[in-house]
Amino acid sequence: LVEGDVRVDVFLMRAAAVIALAFALVVSASMLGGCSSGPEGSEGSAPASSGEGADAAPVRIGTMPTEDFLPMWAAEKDGFFADAGVDAELLSFDSAQALSAAIAAGEVDMAMVDVPRAVKLCESGIPVVMEWITLGAEASQGAFGVLASADAPYSTLPEMAAYLASGEGDFGKEGVGLASNTVPEYVFDMLCEQANVDPATVPQQEVASLPERFSLAATGKLAAAALPASMLRLGEANGMKLLAEDTDGDNISQSVMIATASFAEENPEAVKKVAEAWNAAAEAIDADPEAYSVLLAEKANLNEAIADTYPVAEYPMAIENGAFLHPAA
């Protein structure tokens, strides 16, 4: 959505539920400041620059410890931020809610979030600019899914829904662990619909922390948990049941890099230089993924049971030919 000339940008069409939220924002965008799809004038043209050799403002970049952020960690480790001429500080948060709170408090200038979270920030009166996809340009990237205990008396989403509806057992009676307005929640809804299950009929429990959500599902205190790829693979390695994941069929989940609207407007050079550092790091990772497996395991807190075998994703570019690449590009 673009302030002043509110429209639904094509990248929001990648997620049907997000489109509904975006349309709701059409009415309120002029009051809230709106969600943008990049710095003013960036779509189809070179990002704004303050001139050759100009110093970029320092930038604080927030994330959760997930694989989506690997190029930023690589940029820090291998000097790509320095090469691009930007002073970047990377900040990690243990939940989407904690990261959102930091954005709202002005403690973070840019952040890796999912699309529903970005739209929710705008809806809450915290205008942000969605810059580029960090992971999920293709369905095979950045998997999300639903994981249950090895002892669960079901192996698929329809079986779980039927078990919970029957009321015949106490296993996982608290329902499925989710976090509101996040991609795992959205993916859970979409996977249920694909399996002909009405997600509204499945009991759900708000659990913001990913590690806590995983633990509650592993011990059977939750019927299942909606989780990202690293936790899905860890669960499978420990005998847990993967009820469904989104790597087949329609591409229904992406993570994106955002900037607060005020930071993007006041510091377009810093945003551009962060994108340049991302590109350099993504190219290095894509050229030699194994060289970054240790860094991924360390920064994404991969369990040692999967650290050696967990695949390093192929990362999309942030800018190409001087233009920002939006999620539908």
Coordinates of C-alpha atoms in Angstrom, one line a residue:
L1 CA 0.0 0.0 0.0
V2 CA 1.4 3.4 -0.9
E3 CA 0.6 6.5 1.2
G4 CA -1.4 9.2 -0.6
D5 CA -2.4 6.9 -3.5
V6 CA -3.5 3.8 -1.6
R7 CA -3.4 0.7 -3.7
V8 CA -2.9 -3.1 -3.2
D9 CA 0.7 -3.8 -4.3
V10 CA 1.1 -7.0 -6.3
F11 CA 3.3 -8.7 -3.7
L12 CA 0.4 -8.8 -1.2
M13 CA -1.4 -11.0 -3.7
R14 CA 0.9 -13.8 -2.8
A15 CA -1.1 -14.4 0.4
A16 CA -4.9 -14.5 0.3
A17 CA -5.4 -13.8 4.0
V18 CA -3.0 -10.9 3.9
I19 CA -4.9 -9.4 1.0
A20 CA -8.0 -9.2 3.3
L21 CA -6.0 -7.3 5.9
A22 CA -4.5 -5.1 3.2
F23 CA -8.0 -4.1 1.9
A24 CA -9.0 -3.3 5.5
L25 CA -6.1 -0.9 5.6
V26 CA -7.3 1.0 2.5
V27 CA -9.7 2.9 4.7
S28 CA -7.2 3.7 7.5
A29 CA -3.9 4.0 5.6
S30 CA -4.1 7.8 5.3
M31 CA -4.6 8.1 9.0
L32 CA -1.9 5.6 10.0
G33 CA 0.7 6.6 7.5
G34 CA 0.2 3.5 5.4
C35 CA 2.2 0.5 4.4
S36 CA 4.6 1.1 1.5
S37 CA 6.3 -1.3 -0.9
G38 CA 9.6 0.5 -0.9
P39 CA 11.2 3.9 -0.7
E40 CA 9.4 6.6 -2.7
G41 CA 10.3 6.2 -6.4
S42 CA 12.0 2.8 -5.9
E43 CA 9.6 0.6 -7.8
G44 CA 11.1 0.2 -11.3
S45 CA 13.8 2.8 -10.6
A46 CA 17.0 3.2 -8.8
P47 CA 16.7 3.6 -5.0
A48 CA 17.3 7.2 -3.8
S49 CA 20.9 8.1 -3.0
S50 CA 22.5 11.0 -1.3
G51 CA 25.4 11.0 -3.7
E52 CA 28.6 9.1 -4.4
G53 CA 30.7 8.5 -1.3
A54 CA 27.9 9.8 1.1
D55 CA 27.9 8.3 4.5
A56 CA 24.8 6.1 5.3
A57 CA 23.1 6.5 8.7
P58 CA 23.7 3.7 11.2
V59 CA 20.9 1.1 11.0
R60 CA 19.6 -1.3 13.7
I61 CA 18.3 -4.5 12.1
G62 CA 16.0 -6.8 14.1
T63 CA 15.2 -10.5 13.5
M64 CA 14.2 -13.7 15.1
P65 CA 16.9 -16.4 15.1
T66 CA 15.7 -18.2 11.9
E67 CA 17.4 -19.1 8.6
D68 CA 15.6 -16.3 6.8
F69 CA 18.2 -13.9 8.1
L70 CA 21.4 -15.8 7.2
P71 CA 22.6 -13.2 4.5
M72 CA 22.6 -10.5 7.2
W73 CA 24.7 -12.6 9.6
A74 CA 27.0 -13.4 6.7
A75 CA 27.2 -9.7 5.8
E76 CA 28.3 -9.0 9.4
K77 CA 30.8 -11.8 9.5
D78 CA 32.4 -11.4 6.1
G79 CA 32.5 -7.6 5.9
F80 CA 29.8 -7.0 3.3
F81 CA 28.2 -4.2 5.4
A82 CA 31.6 -2.5 5.6
D83 CA 32.1 -3.0 1.8
A84 CA 28.7 -1.4 1.2
G85 CA 29.5 1.5 3.5
V86 CA 26.9 1.0 6.2
D87 CA 27.1 0.7 9.9
A88 CA 24.7 -2.1 10.8
E89 CA 23.8 -3.5 14.2
L90 CA 22.0 -6.9 14.2
L91 CA 19.6 -7.5 17.1
S92 CA 17.9 -10.9 17.8
F93 CA 14.5 -11.4 19.5
D94 CA 13.0 -14.7 20.7
S95 CA 9.4 -14.0 19.4
A96 CA 7.6 -12.0 16.8
Q97 CA 5.8 -10.1 19.5
A98 CA 9.1 -9.0 21.1
L99 CA 10.4 -7.9 17.8
S100 CA 7.2 -6.0 17.1
A101 CA 7.5 -4.3 20.4
A102 CA 11.0 -3.2 19.6
I103 CA 9.9 -1.8 16.3
A104 CA 7.0 0.1 18.0
A105 CA 9.4 1.5 20.6
G106 CA 11.8 2.9 17.9
E107 CA 14.6 0.5 19.0
V108 CA 14.8 -1.1 15.5
D109 CA 15.0 0.6 12.1
M110 CA 14.7 -2.4 9.8
A111 CA 13.6 -6.0 10.5
M112 CA 13.0 -9.4 9.0
V113 CA 9.3 -10.3 9.6
D114 CA 6.6 -12.2 7.8
V115 CA 4.0 -10.4 5.6
P116 CA 1.1 -10.7 8.1
R117 CA 3.2 -9.2 10.8
A118 CA 4.2 -6.2 8.6
V119 CA 0.5 -5.6 7.8
K120 CA -0.5 -5.9 11.4
L121 CA 2.2 -3.3 12.3
C122 CA 0.6 -0.9 9.9
E123 CA -2.9 -1.7 11.1
S124 CA -1.7 -0.9 14.6
G125 CA -0.5 2.6 13.6
I126 CA 3.2 1.7 13.1
P127 CA 3.7 2.3 9.3
V128 CA 6.5 0.2 7.7
V129 CA 7.9 -0.2 4.3
M130 CA 8.1 -3.8 2.8
E131 CA 11.4 -3.9 0.9
W132 CA 12.2 -7.3 -0.4
I133 CA 11.7 -11.1 0.2
T134 CA 14.2 -12.6 2.5
L135 CA 13.0 -16.2 2.0
G136 CA 10.1 -17.9 0.3
A137 CA 10.4 -16.7 -3.3
E138 CA 9.6 -20.3 -4.1
A139 CA 7.4 -22.8 -2.2
S140 CA 10.4 -25.0 -1.5
Q141 CA 12.1 -22.2 0.5
G142 CA 11.5 -21.6 4.2
A143 CA 9.1 -24.4 5.0
F144 CA 6.5 -24.1 7.7
G145 CA 4.3 -26.9 9.0
V146 CA 2.5 -28.6 11.8
L147 CA 4.3 -31.0 14.2
A148 CA 2.9 -33.3 16.8
S149 CA 4.4 -35.6 19.5
A150 CA 5.6 -39.0 18.6
D151 CA 2.9 -40.4 20.9
A152 CA 0.1 -38.5 19.2
P153 CA -2.9 -40.8 18.3
Y154 CA -3.1 -39.3 14.8
S155 CA -0.8 -38.7 11.9
T156 CA -2.6 -36.1 9.7
L157 CA -4.5 -32.9 10.1
P158 CA -7.9 -34.5 9.5
E159 CA -7.1 -37.2 12.0
M160 CA -6.1 -34.6 14.6
A161 CA -9.2 -32.6 14.0
A162 CA -11.4 -35.6 14.3
Y163 CA -9.6 -36.7 17.5
L164 CA -10.0 -33.3 19.2
A165 CA -13.6 -33.0 18.1
S166 CA -14.4 -36.4 19.6
G167 CA -13.5 -35.4 23.2
E168 CA -12.5 -39.1 23.8
G169 CA -9.0 -38.5 25.1
D170 CA -7.0 -36.0 27.1
F171 CA -3.9 -35.9 24.7
G172 CA -3.2 -32.4 23.6
K173 CA -6.6 -31.1 24.7
E174 CA -5.2 -27.5 24.8
G175 CA -5.2 -27.7 21.0
V176 CA -2.6 -26.4 18.4
G177 CA 0.1 -23.9 19.5
L178 CA 0.2 -20.8 17.3
A179 CA 1.2 -17.1 17.5
S180 CA -1.4 -14.6 16.3
N181 CA -0.7 -12.6 13.1
T182 CA 2.3 -14.7 12.0
V183 CA 3.1 -16.9 9.0
P184 CA 2.8 -20.1 11.0
E185 CA -0.7 -19.2 12.0
Y186 CA -1.6 -18.4 8.4
V187 CA 0.1 -21.5 7.0
F188 CA -1.8 -23.6 9.6
D189 CA -5.1 -22.2 8.3
M190 CA -4.1 -22.8 4.7
L191 CA -2.9 -26.3 5.3
C192 CA -6.2 -27.1 7.1
E193 CA -8.2 -25.8 4.2
Q194 CA -6.1 -27.9 1.8
A195 CA -6.9 -30.9 3.9
N196 CA -10.7 -30.1 4.0
V197 CA -10.5 -29.1 7.7
D198 CA -12.1 -26.0 9.0
P199 CA -9.4 -24.4 11.1
A200 CA -12.0 -22.6 13.2
T201 CA -13.1 -25.9 14.5
V202 CA -9.6 -26.8 15.9
P203 CA -8.8 -25.6 19.4
Q204 CA -5.9 -23.2 19.4
Q205 CA -3.5 -21.9 22.0
E206 CA -1.5 -18.7 21.9
V207 CA 2.2 -19.5 22.5
A208 CA 4.5 -16.7 21.3
S209 CA 7.9 -18.4 22.0
L210 CA 8.9 -20.9 19.3
P211 CA 11.0 -23.1 21.7
E212 CA 8.2 -23.2 24.2
R213 CA 5.7 -24.1 21.4
F214 CA 8.0 -26.9 20.2
S215 CA 8.5 -28.2 23.8
L216 CA 4.7 -28.3 24.6
A217 CA 4.0 -30.2 21.3
A218 CA 6.9 -32.6 21.9
T219 CA 5.6 -33.5 25.4
G220 CA 1.9 -33.8 24.3
K221 CA 0.7 -30.9 26.3
L222 CA -0.4 -29.4 22.9
A223 CA -2.0 -31.4 20.2
A224 CA 0.5 -30.0 17.7
A225 CA 2.4 -26.8 17.0
A226 CA 2.8 -24.6 13.9
L227 CA 6.6 -24.2 13.4
P228 CA 9.3 -23.2 10.9
A229 CA 11.5 -25.6 9.0
S230 CA 14.4 -25.9 11.5
M231 CA 12.0 -27.1 14.2
L232 CA 10.2 -29.4 11.9
R233 CA 13.4 -31.1 11.0
L234 CA 14.5 -31.3 14.6
G235 CA 11.2 -32.8 15.6
E236 CA 11.4 -35.4 12.8
A237 CA 14.9 -36.3 13.9
N238 CA 13.5 -37.0 17.4
G239 CA 10.6 -39.1 16.1
M240 CA 7.9 -36.5 16.2
K241 CA 5.1 -36.6 13.6
L242 CA 5.0 -34.1 10.8
L243 CA 1.3 -33.7 10.1
A244 CA 1.7 -31.3 7.1
E245 CA 4.0 -28.7 5.6
D246 CA 3.8 -26.1 2.9
T247 CA 6.6 -27.1 0.5
D248 CA 4.2 -28.5 -2.1
G249 CA 1.5 -26.7 -4.1
D250 CA 0.9 -23.0 -3.8
N251 CA 3.6 -20.7 -2.4
I252 CA 1.8 -19.5 0.8
S253 CA 4.6 -18.2 3.0
Q254 CA 7.3 -15.5 2.7
S255 CA 9.4 -13.5 5.0
V256 CA 10.3 -9.9 4.1
M257 CA 12.7 -7.2 5.1
I258 CA 10.9 -4.1 6.3
A259 CA 12.0 -0.6 7.4
T260 CA 10.0 1.8 9.5
A261 CA 8.4 4.4 7.2
S262 CA 10.2 7.2 9.0
F263 CA 13.6 5.6 8.7
A264 CA 13.1 4.7 5.0
E265 CA 12.0 8.3 4.2
E266 CA 14.8 9.9 6.1
N267 CA 17.6 7.5 5.3
P268 CA 17.1 6.0 1.8
E269 CA 20.9 5.6 1.4
A270 CA 21.1 3.4 4.4
V271 CA 18.3 1.2 3.1
K272 CA 20.0 0.9 -0.2
K273 CA 23.3 0.0 1.3
V274 CA 21.8 -2.7 3.5
A275 CA 20.2 -4.1 0.3
E276 CA 23.6 -4.1 -1.4
A277 CA 25.2 -5.9 1.5
W278 CA 22.3 -8.4 1.4
N279 CA 22.9 -9.0 -2.3
A280 CA 26.6 -9.6 -1.8
A281 CA 26.0 -12.0 1.1
A282 CA 23.2 -13.9 -0.8
E283 CA 25.5 -14.3 -3.8
A284 CA 28.2 -15.7 -1.6
I285 CA 25.9 -18.1 0.1
D286 CA 24.3 -19.3 -3.1
A287 CA 27.7 -19.8 -4.6
D288 CA 29.0 -21.9 -1.7
P289 CA 26.2 -22.8 0.7
E290 CA 28.3 -25.3 2.7
A291 CA 30.7 -22.5 3.7
Y292 CA 27.9 -20.9 5.7
S293 CA 26.4 -24.0 7.4
V294 CA 28.3 -23.5 10.6
L295 CA 27.2 -19.8 10.8
L296 CA 23.6 -20.9 10.2
A297 CA 23.7 -23.5 12.9
E298 CA 25.2 -21.0 15.4
K299 CA 22.9 -18.0 14.6
A300 CA 19.7 -19.9 14.1
N301 CA 20.3 -22.0 17.1
L302 CA 20.1 -25.3 15.2
N303 CA 20.1 -28.3 17.4
E304 CA 23.3 -30.5 17.1
A305 CA 21.0 -33.4 16.0
I306 CA 20.3 -31.6 12.7
A307 CA 23.1 -29.0 12.4
D308 CA 25.3 -31.1 10.2
T309 CA 22.6 -32.1 7.7
Y310 CA 20.3 -29.0 7.7
P311 CA 20.3 -27.6 4.1
V312 CA 21.3 -24.0 3.5
A313 CA 18.6 -22.3 1.5
E314 CA 19.1 -20.3 -1.8
Y315 CA 18.4 -16.7 -1.1
P316 CA 16.7 -14.1 -3.4
M317 CA 18.3 -10.8 -4.3
A318 CA 17.1 -7.6 -2.8
I319 CA 17.9 -5.3 -5.7
E320 CA 18.6 -5.9 -9.4
N321 CA 19.8 -3.4 -12.0
G322 CA 19.4 -0.7 -9.3
A323 CA 15.8 -1.5 -8.6
F324 CA 14.3 -3.0 -5.4
L325 CA 12.8 -6.4 -6.1
H326 CA 9.4 -6.8 -4.4
P327 CA 8.0 -10.2 -3.3
A328 CA 6.1 -10.8 -6.6
A329 CA 9.0 -9.8 -8.8

